[in-house]
PDB file of C-alpha atoms in Angstrom:
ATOM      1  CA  UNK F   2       0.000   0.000   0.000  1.00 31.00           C
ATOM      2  CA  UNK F   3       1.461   3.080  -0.542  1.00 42.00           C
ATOM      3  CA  UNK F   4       1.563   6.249   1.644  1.00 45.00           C
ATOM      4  CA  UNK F   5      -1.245   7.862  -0.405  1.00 47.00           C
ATOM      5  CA  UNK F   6      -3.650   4.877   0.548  1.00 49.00           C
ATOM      6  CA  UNK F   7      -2.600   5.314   3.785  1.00 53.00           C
ATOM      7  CA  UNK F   8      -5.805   5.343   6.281  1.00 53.00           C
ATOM      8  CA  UNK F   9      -3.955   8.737   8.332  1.00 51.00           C
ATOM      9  CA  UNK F  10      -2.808  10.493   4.515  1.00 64.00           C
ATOM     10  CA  UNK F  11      -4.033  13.672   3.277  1.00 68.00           C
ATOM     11  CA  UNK F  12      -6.188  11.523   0.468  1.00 76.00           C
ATOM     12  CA  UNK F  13      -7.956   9.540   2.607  1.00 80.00           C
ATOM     13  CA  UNK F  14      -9.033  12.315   4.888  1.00 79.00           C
ATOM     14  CA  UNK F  15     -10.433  14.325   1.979  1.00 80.00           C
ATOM     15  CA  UNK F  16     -12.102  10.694   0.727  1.00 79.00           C
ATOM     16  CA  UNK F  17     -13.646  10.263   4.160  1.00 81.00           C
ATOM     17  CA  UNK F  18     -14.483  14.012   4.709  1.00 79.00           C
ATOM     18  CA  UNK F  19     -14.662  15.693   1.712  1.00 77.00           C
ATOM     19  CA  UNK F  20     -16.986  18.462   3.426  1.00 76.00           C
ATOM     20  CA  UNK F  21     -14.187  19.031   5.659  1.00 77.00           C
ATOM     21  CA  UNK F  22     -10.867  18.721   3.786  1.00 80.00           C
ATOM     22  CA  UNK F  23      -8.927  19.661   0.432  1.00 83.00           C
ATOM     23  CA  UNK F  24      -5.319  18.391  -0.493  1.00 89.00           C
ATOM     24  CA  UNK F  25      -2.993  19.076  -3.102  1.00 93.00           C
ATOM     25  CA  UNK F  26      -0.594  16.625  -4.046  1.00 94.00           C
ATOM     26  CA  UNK F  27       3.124  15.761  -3.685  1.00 94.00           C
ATOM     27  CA  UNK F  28       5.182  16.188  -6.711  1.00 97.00           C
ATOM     28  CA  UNK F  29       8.558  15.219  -7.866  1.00 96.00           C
ATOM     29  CA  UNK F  30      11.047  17.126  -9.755  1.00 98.00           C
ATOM     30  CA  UNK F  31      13.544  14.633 -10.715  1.00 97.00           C
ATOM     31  CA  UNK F  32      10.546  13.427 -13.397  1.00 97.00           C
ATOM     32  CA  UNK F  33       8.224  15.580 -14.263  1.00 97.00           C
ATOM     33  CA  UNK F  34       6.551  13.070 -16.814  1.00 97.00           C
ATOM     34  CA  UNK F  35       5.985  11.179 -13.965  1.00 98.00           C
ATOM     35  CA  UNK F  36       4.738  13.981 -12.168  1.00 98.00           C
ATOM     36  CA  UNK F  37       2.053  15.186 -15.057  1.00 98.00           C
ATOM     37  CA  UNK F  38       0.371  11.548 -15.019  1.00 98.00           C
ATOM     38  CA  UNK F  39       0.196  11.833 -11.123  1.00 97.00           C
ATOM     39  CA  UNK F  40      -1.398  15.287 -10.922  1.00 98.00           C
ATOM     40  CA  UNK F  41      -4.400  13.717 -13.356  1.00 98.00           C
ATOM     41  CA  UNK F  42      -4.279  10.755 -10.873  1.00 96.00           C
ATOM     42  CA  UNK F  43      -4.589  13.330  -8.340  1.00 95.00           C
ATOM     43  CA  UNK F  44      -7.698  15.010  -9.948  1.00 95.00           C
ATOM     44  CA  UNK F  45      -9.231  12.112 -11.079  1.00 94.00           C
ATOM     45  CA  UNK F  46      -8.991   9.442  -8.759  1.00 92.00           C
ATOM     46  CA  UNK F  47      -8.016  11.101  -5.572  1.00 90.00           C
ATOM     47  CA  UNK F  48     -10.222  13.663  -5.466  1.00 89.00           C
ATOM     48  CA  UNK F  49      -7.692  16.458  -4.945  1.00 92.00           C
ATOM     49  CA  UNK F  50      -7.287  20.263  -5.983  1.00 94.00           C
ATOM     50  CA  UNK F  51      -3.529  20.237  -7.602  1.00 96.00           C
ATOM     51  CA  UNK F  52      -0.173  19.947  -6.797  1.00 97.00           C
ATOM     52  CA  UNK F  53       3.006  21.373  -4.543  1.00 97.00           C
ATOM     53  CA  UNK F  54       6.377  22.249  -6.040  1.00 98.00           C
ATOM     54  CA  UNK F  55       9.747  23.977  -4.904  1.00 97.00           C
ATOM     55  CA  UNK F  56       9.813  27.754  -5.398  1.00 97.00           C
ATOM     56  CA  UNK F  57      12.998  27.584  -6.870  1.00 98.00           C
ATOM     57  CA  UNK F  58      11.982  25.676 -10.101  1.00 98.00           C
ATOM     58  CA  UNK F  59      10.828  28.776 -11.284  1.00 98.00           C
ATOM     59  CA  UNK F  60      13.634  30.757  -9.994  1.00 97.00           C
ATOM     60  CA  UNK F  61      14.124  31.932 -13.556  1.00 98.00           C
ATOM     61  CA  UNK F  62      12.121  31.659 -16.930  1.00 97.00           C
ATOM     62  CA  UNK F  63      14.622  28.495 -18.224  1.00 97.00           C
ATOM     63  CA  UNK F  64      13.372  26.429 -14.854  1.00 98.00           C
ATOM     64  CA  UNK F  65      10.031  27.228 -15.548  1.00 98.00           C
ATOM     65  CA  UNK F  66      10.264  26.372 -18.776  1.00 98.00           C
ATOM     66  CA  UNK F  67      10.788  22.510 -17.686  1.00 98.00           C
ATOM     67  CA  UNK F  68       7.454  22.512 -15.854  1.00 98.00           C
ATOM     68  CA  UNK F  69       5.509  23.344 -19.264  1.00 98.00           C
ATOM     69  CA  UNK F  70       3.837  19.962 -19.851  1.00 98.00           C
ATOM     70  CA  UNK F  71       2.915  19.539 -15.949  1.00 98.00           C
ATOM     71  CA  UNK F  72       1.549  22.630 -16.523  1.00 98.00           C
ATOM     72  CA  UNK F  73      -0.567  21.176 -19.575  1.00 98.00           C
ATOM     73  CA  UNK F  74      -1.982  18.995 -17.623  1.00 98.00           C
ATOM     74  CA  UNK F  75      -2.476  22.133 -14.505  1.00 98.00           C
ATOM     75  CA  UNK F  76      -4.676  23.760 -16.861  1.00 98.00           C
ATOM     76  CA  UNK F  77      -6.632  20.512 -18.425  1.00 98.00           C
ATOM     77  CA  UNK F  78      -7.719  20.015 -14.477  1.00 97.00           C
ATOM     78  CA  UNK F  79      -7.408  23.470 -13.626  1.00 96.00           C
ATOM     79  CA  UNK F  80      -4.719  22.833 -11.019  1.00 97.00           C
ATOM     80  CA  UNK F  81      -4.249  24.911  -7.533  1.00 97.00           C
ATOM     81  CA  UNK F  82      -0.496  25.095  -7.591  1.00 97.00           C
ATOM     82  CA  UNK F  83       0.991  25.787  -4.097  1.00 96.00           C
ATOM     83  CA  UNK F  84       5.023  27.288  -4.132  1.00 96.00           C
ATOM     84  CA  UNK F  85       6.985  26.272  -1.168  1.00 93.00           C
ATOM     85  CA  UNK F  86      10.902  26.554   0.223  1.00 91.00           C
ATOM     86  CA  UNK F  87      13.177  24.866  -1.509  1.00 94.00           C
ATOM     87  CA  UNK F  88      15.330  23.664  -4.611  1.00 97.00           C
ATOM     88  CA  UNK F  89      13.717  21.609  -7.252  1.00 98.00           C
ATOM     89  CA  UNK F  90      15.821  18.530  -8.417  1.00 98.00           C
ATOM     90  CA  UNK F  91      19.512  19.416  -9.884  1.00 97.00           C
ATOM     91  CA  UNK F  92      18.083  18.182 -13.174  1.00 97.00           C
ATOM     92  CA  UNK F  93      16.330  21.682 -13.456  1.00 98.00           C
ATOM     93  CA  UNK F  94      18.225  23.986 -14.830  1.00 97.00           C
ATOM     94  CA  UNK F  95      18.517  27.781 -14.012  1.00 97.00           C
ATOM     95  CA  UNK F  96      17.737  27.330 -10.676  1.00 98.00           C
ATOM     96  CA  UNK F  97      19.878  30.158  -7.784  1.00 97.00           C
ATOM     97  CA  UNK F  98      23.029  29.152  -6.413  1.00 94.00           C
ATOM     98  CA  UNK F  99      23.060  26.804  -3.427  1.00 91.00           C
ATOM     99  CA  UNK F 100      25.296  28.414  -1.061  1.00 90.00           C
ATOM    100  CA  UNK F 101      26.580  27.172   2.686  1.00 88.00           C
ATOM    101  CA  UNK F 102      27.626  29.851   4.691  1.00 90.00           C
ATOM    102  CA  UNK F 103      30.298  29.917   7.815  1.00 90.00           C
ATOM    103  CA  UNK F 104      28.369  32.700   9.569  1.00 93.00           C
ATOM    104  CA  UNK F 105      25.030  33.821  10.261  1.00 92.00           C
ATOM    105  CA  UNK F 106      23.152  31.052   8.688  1.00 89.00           C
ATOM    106  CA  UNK F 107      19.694  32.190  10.088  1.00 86.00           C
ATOM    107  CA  UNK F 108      19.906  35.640   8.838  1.00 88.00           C
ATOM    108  CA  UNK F 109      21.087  34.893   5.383  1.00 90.00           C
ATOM    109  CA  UNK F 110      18.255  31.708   5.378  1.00 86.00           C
ATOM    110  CA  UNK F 111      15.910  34.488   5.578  1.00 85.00           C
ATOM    111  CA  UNK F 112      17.677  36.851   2.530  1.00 87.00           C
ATOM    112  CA  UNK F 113      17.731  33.903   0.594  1.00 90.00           C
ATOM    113  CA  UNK F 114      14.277  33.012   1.144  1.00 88.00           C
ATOM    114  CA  UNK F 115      13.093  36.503  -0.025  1.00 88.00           C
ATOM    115  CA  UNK F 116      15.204  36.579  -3.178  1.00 90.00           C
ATOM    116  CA  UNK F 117      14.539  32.983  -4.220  1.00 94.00           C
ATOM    117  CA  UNK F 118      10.694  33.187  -3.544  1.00 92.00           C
ATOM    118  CA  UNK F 119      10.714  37.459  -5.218  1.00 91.00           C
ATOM    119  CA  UNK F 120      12.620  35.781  -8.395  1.00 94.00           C
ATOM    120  CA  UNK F 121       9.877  33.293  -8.706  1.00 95.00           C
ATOM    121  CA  UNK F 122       7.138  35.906  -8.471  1.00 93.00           C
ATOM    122  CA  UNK F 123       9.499  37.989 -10.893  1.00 91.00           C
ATOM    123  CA  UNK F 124       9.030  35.007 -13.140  1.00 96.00           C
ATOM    124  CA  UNK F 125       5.194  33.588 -12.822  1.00 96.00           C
ATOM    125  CA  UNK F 126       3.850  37.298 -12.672  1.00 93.00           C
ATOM    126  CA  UNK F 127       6.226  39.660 -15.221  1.00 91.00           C
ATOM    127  CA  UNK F 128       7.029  36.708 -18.097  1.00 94.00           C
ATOM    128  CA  UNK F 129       4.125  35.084 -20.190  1.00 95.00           C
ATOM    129  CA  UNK F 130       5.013  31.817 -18.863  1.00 97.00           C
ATOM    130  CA  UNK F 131       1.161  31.360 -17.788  1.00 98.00           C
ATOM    131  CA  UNK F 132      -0.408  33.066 -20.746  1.00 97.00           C
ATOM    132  CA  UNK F 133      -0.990  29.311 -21.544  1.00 98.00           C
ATOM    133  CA  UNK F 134      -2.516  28.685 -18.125  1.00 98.00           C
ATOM    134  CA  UNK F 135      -5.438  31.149 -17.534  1.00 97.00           C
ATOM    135  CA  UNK F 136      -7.035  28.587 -15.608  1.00 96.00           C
ATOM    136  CA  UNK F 137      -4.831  27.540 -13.272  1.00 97.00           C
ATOM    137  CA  UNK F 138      -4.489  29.351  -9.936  1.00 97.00           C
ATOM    138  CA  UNK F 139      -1.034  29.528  -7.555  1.00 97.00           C
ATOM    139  CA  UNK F 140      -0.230  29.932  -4.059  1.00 96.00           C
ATOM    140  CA  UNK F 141       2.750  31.299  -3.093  1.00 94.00           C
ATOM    141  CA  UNK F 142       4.051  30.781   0.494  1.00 90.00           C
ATOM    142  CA  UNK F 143       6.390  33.044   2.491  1.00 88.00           C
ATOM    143  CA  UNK F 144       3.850  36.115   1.379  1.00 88.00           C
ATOM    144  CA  UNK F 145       6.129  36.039  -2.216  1.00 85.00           C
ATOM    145  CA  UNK F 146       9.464  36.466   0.462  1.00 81.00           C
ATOM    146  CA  UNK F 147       8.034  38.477   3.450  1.00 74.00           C
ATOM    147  CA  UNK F 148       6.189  40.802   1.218  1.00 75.00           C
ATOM    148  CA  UNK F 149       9.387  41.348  -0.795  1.00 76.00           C
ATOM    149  CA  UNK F 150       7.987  39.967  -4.374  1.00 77.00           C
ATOM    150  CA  UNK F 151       5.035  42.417  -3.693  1.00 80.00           C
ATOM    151  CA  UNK F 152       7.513  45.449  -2.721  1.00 79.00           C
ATOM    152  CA  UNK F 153       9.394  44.729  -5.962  1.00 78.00           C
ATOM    153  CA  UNK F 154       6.337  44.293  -7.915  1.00 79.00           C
ATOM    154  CA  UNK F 155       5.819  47.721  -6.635  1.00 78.00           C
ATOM    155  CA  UNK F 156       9.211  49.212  -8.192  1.00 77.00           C
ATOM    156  CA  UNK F 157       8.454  47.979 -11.012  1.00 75.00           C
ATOM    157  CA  UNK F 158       5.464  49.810 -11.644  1.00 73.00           C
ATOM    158  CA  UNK F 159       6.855  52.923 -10.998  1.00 74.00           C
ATOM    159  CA  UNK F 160      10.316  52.799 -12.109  1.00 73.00           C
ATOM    160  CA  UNK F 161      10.931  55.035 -15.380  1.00 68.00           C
ATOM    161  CA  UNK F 162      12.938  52.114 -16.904  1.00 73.00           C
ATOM    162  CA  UNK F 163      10.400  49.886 -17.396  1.00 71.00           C
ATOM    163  CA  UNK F 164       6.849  50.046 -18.255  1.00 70.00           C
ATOM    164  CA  UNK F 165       4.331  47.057 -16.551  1.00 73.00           C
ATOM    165  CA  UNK F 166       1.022  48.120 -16.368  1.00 75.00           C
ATOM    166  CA  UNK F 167      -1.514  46.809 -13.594  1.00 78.00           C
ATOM    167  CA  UNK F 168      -0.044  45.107 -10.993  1.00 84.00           C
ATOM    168  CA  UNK F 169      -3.567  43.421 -10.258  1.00 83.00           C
ATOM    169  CA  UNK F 170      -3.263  42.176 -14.315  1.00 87.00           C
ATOM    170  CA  UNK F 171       0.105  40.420 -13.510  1.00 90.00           C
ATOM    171  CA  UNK F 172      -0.910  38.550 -10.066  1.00 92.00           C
ATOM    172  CA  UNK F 173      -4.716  37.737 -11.208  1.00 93.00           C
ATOM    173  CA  UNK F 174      -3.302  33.834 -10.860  1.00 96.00           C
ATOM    174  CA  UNK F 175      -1.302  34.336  -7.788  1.00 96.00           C
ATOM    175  CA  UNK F 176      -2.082  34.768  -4.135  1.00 95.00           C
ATOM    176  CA  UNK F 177       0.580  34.989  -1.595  1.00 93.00           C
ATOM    177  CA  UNK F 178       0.127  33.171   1.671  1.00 91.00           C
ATOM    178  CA  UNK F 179       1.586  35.077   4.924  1.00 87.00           C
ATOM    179  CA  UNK F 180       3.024  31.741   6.224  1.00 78.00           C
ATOM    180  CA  UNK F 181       5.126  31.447   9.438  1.00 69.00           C
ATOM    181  CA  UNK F 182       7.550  32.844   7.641  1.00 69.00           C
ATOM    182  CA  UNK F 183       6.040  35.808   5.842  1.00 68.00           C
ATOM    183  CA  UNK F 184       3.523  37.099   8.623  1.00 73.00           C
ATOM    184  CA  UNK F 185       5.667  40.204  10.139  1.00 82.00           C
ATOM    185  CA  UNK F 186       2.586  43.093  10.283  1.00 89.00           C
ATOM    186  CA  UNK F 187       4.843  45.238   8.249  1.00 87.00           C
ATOM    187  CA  UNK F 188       5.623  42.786   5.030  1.00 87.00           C
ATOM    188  CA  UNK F 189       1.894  41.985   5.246  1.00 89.00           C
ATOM    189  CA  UNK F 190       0.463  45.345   5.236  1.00 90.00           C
ATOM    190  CA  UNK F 191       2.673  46.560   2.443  1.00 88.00           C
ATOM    191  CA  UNK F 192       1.484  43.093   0.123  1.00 89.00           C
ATOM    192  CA  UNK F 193      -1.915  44.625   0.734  1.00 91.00           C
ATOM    193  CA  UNK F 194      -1.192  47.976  -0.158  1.00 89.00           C
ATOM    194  CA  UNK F 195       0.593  46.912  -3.345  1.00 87.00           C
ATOM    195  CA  UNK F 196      -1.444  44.103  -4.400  1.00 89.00           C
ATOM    196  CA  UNK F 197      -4.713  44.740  -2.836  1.00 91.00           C
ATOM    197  CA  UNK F 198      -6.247  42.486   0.071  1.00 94.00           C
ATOM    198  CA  UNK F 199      -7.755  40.223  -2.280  1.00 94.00           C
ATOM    199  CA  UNK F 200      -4.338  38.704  -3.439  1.00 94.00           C
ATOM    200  CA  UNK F 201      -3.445  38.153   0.512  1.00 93.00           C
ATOM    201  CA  UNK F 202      -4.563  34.692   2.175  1.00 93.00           C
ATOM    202  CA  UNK F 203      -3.998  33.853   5.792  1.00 90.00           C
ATOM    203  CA  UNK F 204      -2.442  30.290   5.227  1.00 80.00           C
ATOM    204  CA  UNK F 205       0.176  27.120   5.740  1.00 66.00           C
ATOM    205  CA  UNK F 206       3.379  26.262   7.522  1.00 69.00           C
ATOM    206  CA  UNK F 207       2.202  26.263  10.982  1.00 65.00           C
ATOM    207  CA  UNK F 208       2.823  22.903  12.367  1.00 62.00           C
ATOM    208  CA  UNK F 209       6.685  23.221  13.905  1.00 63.00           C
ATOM    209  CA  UNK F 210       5.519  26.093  15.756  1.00 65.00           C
ATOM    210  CA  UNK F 211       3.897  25.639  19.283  1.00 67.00           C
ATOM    211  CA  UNK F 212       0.757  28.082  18.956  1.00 77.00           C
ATOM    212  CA  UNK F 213      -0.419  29.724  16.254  1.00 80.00           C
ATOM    213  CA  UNK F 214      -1.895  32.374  17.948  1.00 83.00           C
ATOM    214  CA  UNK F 215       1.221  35.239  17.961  1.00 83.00           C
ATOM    215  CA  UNK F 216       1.069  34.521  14.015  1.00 82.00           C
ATOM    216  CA  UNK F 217      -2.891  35.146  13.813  1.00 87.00           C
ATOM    217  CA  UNK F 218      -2.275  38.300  16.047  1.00 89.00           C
ATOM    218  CA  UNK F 219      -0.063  39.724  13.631  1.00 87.00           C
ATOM    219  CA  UNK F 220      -1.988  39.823  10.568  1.00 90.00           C
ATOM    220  CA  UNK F 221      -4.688  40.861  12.651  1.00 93.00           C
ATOM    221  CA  UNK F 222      -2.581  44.297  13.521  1.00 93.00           C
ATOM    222  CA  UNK F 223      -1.877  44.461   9.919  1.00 91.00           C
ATOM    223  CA  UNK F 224      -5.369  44.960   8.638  1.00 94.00           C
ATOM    224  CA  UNK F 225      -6.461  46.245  12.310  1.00 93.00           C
ATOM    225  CA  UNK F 226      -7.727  48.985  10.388  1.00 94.00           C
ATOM    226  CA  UNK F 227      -9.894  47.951   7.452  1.00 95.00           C
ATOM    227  CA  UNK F 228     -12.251  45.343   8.951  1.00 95.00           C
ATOM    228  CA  UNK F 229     -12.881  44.149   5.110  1.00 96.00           C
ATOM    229  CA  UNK F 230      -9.326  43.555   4.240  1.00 95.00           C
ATOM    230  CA  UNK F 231      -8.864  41.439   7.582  1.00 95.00           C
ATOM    231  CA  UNK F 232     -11.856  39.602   6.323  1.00 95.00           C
ATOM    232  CA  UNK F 233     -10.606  38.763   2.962  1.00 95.00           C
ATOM    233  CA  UNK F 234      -7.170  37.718   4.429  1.00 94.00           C
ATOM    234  CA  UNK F 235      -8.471  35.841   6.912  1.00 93.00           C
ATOM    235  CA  UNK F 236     -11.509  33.726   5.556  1.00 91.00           C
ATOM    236  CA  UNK F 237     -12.964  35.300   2.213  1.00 92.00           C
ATOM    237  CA  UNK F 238      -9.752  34.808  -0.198  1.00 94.00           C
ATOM    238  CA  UNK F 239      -9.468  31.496   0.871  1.00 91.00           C
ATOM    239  CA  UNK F 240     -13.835  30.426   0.386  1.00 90.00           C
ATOM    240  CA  UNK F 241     -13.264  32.130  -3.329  1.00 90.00           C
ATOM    241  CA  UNK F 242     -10.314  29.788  -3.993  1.00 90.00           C
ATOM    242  CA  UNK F 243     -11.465  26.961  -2.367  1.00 87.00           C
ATOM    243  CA  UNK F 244     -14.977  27.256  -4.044  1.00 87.00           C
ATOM    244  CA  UNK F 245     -13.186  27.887  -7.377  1.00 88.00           C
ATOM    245  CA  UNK F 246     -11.660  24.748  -7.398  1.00 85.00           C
ATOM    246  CA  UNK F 247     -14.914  22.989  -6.494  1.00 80.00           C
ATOM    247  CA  UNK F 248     -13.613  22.141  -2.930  1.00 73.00           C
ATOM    248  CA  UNK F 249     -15.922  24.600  -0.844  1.00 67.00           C
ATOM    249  CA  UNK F 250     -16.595  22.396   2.778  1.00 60.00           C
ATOM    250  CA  UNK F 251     -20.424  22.223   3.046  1.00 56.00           C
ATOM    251  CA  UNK F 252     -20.828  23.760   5.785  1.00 51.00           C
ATOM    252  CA  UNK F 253     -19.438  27.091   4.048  1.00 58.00           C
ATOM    253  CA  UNK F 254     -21.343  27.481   1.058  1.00 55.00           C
ATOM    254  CA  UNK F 255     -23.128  30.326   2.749  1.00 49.00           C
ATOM    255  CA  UNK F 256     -20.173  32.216   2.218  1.00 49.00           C
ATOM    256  CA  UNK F 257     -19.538  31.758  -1.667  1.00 50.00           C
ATOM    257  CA  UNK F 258     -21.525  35.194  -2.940  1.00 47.00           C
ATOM    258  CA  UNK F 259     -20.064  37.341  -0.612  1.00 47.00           C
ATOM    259  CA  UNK F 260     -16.275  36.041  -1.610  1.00 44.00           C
ATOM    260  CA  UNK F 261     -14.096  38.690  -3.541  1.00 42.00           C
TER     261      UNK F 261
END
């Protein structure tokens, strides 16, 4: 049996409780072919939403490039596509530089993080790579590197060098998720006032830490001051996604018209 058939995996609790629980699934990078026919297994037989890759296969246009047909298949199924830490396999090509360093290893983690994840939303929002893929939507963890893919985003619109139009044009597929490590009330109130609230979702990466409470407080204080923003980065974004991808719990369908 394998870990997907597993009676505690993330398929079988959506099987059992499908009012109650969406999943996207695992996906590998050392074959994508392989990786295509399992994200149409996912759809199809597992009753899931999408898929989950490293941030730093699209690091640059040439990665993304490699994902093409798995994104073929994205936008036959109309894939949620969730972005999280990390390399893709070496096989990928034009991924950053993987560098160890003798000092200060948290600190620089966190620089990293921001240009790997910003270079990513540099790619997905300000290339055509999804012209292609109108239908399929992506989730970006880290809040697009603390709020720095938003505050570049930003430069870009107003720097004389370059001419990008709307910014809400470019991220209509993406939402960036605040995640343990992109919920700092500053970086989250400056995605919001560059992107709007409605490309902001409260989301993932909470299980290492002991409460999530200090997190939720946070983004709280960040949209203390516009009750409707809170709402749509705390519940609403997240309905219109879910509901989009035809995984709204039962029990929340109430909520559906009012979703941005």
């Amino acid at each position: 049996m394998s870990p997907l058939d597993s009676k505690f995996s993330g398929t079988a609790l959506v099987r059992l409780h499908p009012d109650r629980f969406s999943a996207v699934a695992a996906l590998s990078t050392s074959d994508l072919a392989w990786s295509a026919r399992e994200l149409a297994r996912a759809h199809e037989k597992l009753g899931l939403i999408g898929g989950v890759l490293p941030v730093n296969g699209f690091f640059s246009r040439a990665s993304a490039e490699q994902f093409r047909p798995l994104f073929e298949v994205a936008q036959a199924h109309r894939s949620h596509i969730y972005l999280h830490t990390g390399f893709a396999n070496p096989v990928i090509a034009g991924q950053p530089p993987n560098i160890l360093y003798e000092d200060n290893e948290a600190i620089r983690w966190v620089i990293d993080n921001g240009f790997h994840f910003a270079s990513a939303i540099a790619t997905l929002a300000f290339t055509d790579f999804l012209d292609p893929f109108p239908d399929v939507t992506l989730q970006i963890a880290m809040l697009g590197g603390s709020g720095l893919g938003a505050l570049a985003a930003e430069q870009a619109e107003v720097s004389p060098r370059i001419q990008v139009g709307s910014l809400r044009h470019h991220f209509r597929q993406i939402w960036l998720d605040t995640g343990a490590a992109g919920s700092g009330s500053a970086a989250v109130a400056a995605a919001i006032r560059v992107l709007g609230s409605e490309r902001v979702v409260f989301g993932s990466d909470y299980a290492p830490l002991p409460d999530v409470r200090p997190t939720l407080e946070r983004v709280r204080a960040a949209t203390s001051t516009d009750p409707d923003s809170q709402r749509a980065v705390l519940s609403s974004n997240a309905l219109s996604l879910l509901s989009r991808h035809g995984s709204l719990p039962a029990h929340l369908t109430a909520f559906k018209d009012t979703a941005p």
